PDB file of C-alpha atoms in Angstrom:
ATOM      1  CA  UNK L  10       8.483   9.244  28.882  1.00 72.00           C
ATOM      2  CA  UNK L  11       8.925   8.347  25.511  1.00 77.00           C
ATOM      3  CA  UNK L  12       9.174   5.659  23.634  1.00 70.00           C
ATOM      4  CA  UNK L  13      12.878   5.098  21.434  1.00 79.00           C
ATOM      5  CA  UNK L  14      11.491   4.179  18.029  1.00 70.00           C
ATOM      6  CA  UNK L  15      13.478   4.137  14.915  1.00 79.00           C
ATOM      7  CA  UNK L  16      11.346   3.882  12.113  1.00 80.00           C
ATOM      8  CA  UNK L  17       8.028   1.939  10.998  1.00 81.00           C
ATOM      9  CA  UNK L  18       9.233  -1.160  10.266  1.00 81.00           C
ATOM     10  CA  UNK L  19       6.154  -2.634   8.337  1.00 88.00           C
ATOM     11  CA  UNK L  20       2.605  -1.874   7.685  1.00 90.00           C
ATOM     12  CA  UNK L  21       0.049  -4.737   7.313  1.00 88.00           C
ATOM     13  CA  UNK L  22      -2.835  -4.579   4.889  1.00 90.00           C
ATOM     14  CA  UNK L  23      -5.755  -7.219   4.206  1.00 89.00           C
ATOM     15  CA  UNK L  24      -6.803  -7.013   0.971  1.00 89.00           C
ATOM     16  CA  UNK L  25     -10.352  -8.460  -0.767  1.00 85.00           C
ATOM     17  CA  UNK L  26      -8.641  -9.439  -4.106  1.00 90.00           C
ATOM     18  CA  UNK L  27      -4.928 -11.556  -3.568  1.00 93.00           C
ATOM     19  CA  UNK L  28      -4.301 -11.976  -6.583  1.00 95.00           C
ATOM     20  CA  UNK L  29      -5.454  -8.604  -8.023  1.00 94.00           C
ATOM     21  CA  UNK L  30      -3.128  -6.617  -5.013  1.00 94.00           C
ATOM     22  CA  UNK L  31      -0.481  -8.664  -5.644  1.00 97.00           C
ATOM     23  CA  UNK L  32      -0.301  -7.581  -9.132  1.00 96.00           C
ATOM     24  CA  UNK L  33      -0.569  -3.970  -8.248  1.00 95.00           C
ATOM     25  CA  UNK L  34       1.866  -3.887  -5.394  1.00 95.00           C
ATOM     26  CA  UNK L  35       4.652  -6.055  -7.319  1.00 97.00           C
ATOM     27  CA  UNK L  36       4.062  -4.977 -11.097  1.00 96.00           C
ATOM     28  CA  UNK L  37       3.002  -1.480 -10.902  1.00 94.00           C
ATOM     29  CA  UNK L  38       4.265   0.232  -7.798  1.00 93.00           C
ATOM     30  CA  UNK L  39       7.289  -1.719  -8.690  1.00 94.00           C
ATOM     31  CA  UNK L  40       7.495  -3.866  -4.650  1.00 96.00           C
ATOM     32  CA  UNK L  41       9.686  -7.000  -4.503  1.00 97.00           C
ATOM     33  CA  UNK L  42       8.562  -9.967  -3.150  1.00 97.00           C
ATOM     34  CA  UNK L  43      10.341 -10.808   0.084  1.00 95.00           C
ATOM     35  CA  UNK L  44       8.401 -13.781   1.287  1.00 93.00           C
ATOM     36  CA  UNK L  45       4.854 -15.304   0.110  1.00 96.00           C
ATOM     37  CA  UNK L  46       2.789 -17.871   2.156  1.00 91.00           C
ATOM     38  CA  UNK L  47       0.060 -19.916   1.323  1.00 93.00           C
ATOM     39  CA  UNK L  48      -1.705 -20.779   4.896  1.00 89.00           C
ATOM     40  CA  UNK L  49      -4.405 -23.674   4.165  1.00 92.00           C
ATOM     41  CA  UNK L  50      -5.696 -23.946   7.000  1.00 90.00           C
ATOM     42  CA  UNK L  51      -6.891 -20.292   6.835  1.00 86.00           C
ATOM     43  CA  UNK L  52      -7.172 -20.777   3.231  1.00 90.00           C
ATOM     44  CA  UNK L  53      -5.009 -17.307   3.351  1.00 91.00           C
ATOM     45  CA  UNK L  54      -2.088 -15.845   1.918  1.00 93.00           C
ATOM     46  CA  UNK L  55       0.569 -13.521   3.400  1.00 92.00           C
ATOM     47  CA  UNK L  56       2.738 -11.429   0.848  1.00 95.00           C
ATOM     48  CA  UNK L  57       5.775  -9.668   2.504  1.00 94.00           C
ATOM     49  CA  UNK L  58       6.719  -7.094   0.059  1.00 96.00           C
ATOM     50  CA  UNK L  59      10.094  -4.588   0.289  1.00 96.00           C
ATOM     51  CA  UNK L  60      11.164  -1.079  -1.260  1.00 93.00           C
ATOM     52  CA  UNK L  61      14.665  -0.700  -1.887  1.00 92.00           C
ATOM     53  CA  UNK L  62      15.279  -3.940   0.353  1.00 90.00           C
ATOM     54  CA  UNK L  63      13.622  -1.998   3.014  1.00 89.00           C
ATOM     55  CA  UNK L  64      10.535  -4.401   4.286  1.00 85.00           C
ATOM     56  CA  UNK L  65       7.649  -2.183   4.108  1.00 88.00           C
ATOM     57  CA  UNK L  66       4.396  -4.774   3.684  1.00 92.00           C
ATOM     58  CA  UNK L  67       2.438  -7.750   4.473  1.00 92.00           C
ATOM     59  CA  UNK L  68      -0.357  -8.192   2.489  1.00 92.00           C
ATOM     60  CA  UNK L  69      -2.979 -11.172   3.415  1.00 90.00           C
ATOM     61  CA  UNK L  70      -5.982 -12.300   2.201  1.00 90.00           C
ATOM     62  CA  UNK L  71      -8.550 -14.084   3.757  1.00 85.00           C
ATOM     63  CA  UNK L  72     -11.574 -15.802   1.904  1.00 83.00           C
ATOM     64  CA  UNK L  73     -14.380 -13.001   3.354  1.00 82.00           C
ATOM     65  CA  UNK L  74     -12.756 -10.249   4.927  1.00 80.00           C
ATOM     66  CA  UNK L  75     -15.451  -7.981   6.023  1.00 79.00           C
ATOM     67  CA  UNK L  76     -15.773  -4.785   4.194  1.00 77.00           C
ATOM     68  CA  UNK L  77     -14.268  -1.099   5.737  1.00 73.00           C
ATOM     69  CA  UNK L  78     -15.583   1.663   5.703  1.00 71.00           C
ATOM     70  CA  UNK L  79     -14.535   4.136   2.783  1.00 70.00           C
ATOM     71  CA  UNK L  80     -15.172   7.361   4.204  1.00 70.00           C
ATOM     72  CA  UNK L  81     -11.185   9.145   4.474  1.00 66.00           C
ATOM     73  CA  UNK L  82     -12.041  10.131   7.970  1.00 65.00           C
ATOM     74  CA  UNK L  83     -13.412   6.623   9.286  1.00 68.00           C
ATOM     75  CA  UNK L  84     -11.251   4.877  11.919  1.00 66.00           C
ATOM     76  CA  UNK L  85      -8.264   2.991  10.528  1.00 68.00           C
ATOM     77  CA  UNK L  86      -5.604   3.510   7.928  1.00 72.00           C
ATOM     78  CA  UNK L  87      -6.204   6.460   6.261  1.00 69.00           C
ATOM     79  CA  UNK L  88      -3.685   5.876   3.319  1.00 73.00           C
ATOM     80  CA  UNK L  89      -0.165   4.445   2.004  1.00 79.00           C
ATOM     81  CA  UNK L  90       2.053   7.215   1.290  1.00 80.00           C
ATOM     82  CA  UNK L  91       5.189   6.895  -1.007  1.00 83.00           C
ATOM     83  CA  UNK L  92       7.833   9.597  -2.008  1.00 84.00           C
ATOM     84  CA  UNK L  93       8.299   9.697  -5.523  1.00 88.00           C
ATOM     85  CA  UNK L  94      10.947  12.212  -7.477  1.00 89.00           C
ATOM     86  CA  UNK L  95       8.580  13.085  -9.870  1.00 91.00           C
ATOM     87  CA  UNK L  96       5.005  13.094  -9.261  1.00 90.00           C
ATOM     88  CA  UNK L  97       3.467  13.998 -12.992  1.00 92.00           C
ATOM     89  CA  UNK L  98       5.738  11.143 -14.062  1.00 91.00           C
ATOM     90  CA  UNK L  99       4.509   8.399 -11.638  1.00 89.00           C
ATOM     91  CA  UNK L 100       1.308   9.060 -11.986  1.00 90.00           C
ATOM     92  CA  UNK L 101       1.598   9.066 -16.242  1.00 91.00           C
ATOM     93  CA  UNK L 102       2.405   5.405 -15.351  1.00 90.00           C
ATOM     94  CA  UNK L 103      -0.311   4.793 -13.192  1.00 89.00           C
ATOM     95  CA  UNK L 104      -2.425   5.852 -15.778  1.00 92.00           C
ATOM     96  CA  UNK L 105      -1.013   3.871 -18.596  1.00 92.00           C
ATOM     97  CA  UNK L 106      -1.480   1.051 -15.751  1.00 90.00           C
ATOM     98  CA  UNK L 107      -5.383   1.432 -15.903  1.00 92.00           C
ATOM     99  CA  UNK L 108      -5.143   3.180 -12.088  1.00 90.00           C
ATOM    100  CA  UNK L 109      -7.098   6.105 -10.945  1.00 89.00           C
ATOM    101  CA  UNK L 110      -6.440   9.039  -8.327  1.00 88.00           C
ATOM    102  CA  UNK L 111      -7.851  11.392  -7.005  1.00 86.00           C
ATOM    103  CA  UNK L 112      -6.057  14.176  -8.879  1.00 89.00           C
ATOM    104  CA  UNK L 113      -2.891  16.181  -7.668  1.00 93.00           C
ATOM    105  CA  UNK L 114      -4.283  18.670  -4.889  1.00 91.00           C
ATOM    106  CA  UNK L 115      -1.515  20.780  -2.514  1.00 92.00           C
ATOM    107  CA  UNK L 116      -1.196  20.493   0.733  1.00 84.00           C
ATOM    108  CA  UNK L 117      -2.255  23.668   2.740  1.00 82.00           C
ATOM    109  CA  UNK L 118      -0.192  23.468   5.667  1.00 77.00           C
ATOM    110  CA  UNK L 119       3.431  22.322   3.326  1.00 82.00           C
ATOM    111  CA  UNK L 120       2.597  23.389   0.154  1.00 89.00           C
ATOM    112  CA  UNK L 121       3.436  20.468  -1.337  1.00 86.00           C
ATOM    113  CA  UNK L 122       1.856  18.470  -4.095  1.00 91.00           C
ATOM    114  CA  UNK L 123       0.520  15.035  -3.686  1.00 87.00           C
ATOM    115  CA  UNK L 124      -2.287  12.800  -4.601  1.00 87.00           C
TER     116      UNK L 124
END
């Protein structure tokens, strides 16, 4: 039996810097604020962020999260993928932005590029 999914609707993320993430989700991947909540009882925020009105994100903070793992092949999400038209262009902006990758490598199995 399987299950009848659509589509993700939303991937959560708990970042160590708010203010810092919010910056790079909203000015240079280019994600629109949906919603943003200050909780102060959890001295916490939650940032619900959207892609071509398409909800994608919640960000939150909270005041220590505990560190992850960094290894790729550790438990938990592995990476945030986005489609982009042109890659070399993107990541010329990323760049300019003061981001680092990892370099373009190709995938083996689809041939495709990606970083």
């Amino acid at each position: 039996m399987k299950l009848n999914l659509n589509k993700i609707h939303h991937i959560a993320i708990i970042c160590s810097n708010y203010e810092r993430s919010k910056k790079f989700y909203t000015g240079i991947l280019g994600l629109e604020i949906a919603r943003e909540y200050y909780r102060a009882e959890r001295d916490s925020y939650k940032l619900d962020l959207k892609l071509n009105d398409h909800y994608i994100i919640e960000l939150f903070s909270f005041p220590s999260p505990p560190n992850r793992l960094s290894f790729p092949e550790a438990a938990g999400l592995r990476h945030l993928a986005f489609e982009v038209d042109n890659l070399d262009i993107e990541l010329n902006k990323l760049e300019k932005a003061g981001v680092s990758h990892e370099g373009i490598r190709i995938d083996e199995l689809t041939n495709k590029r990606f970083t």
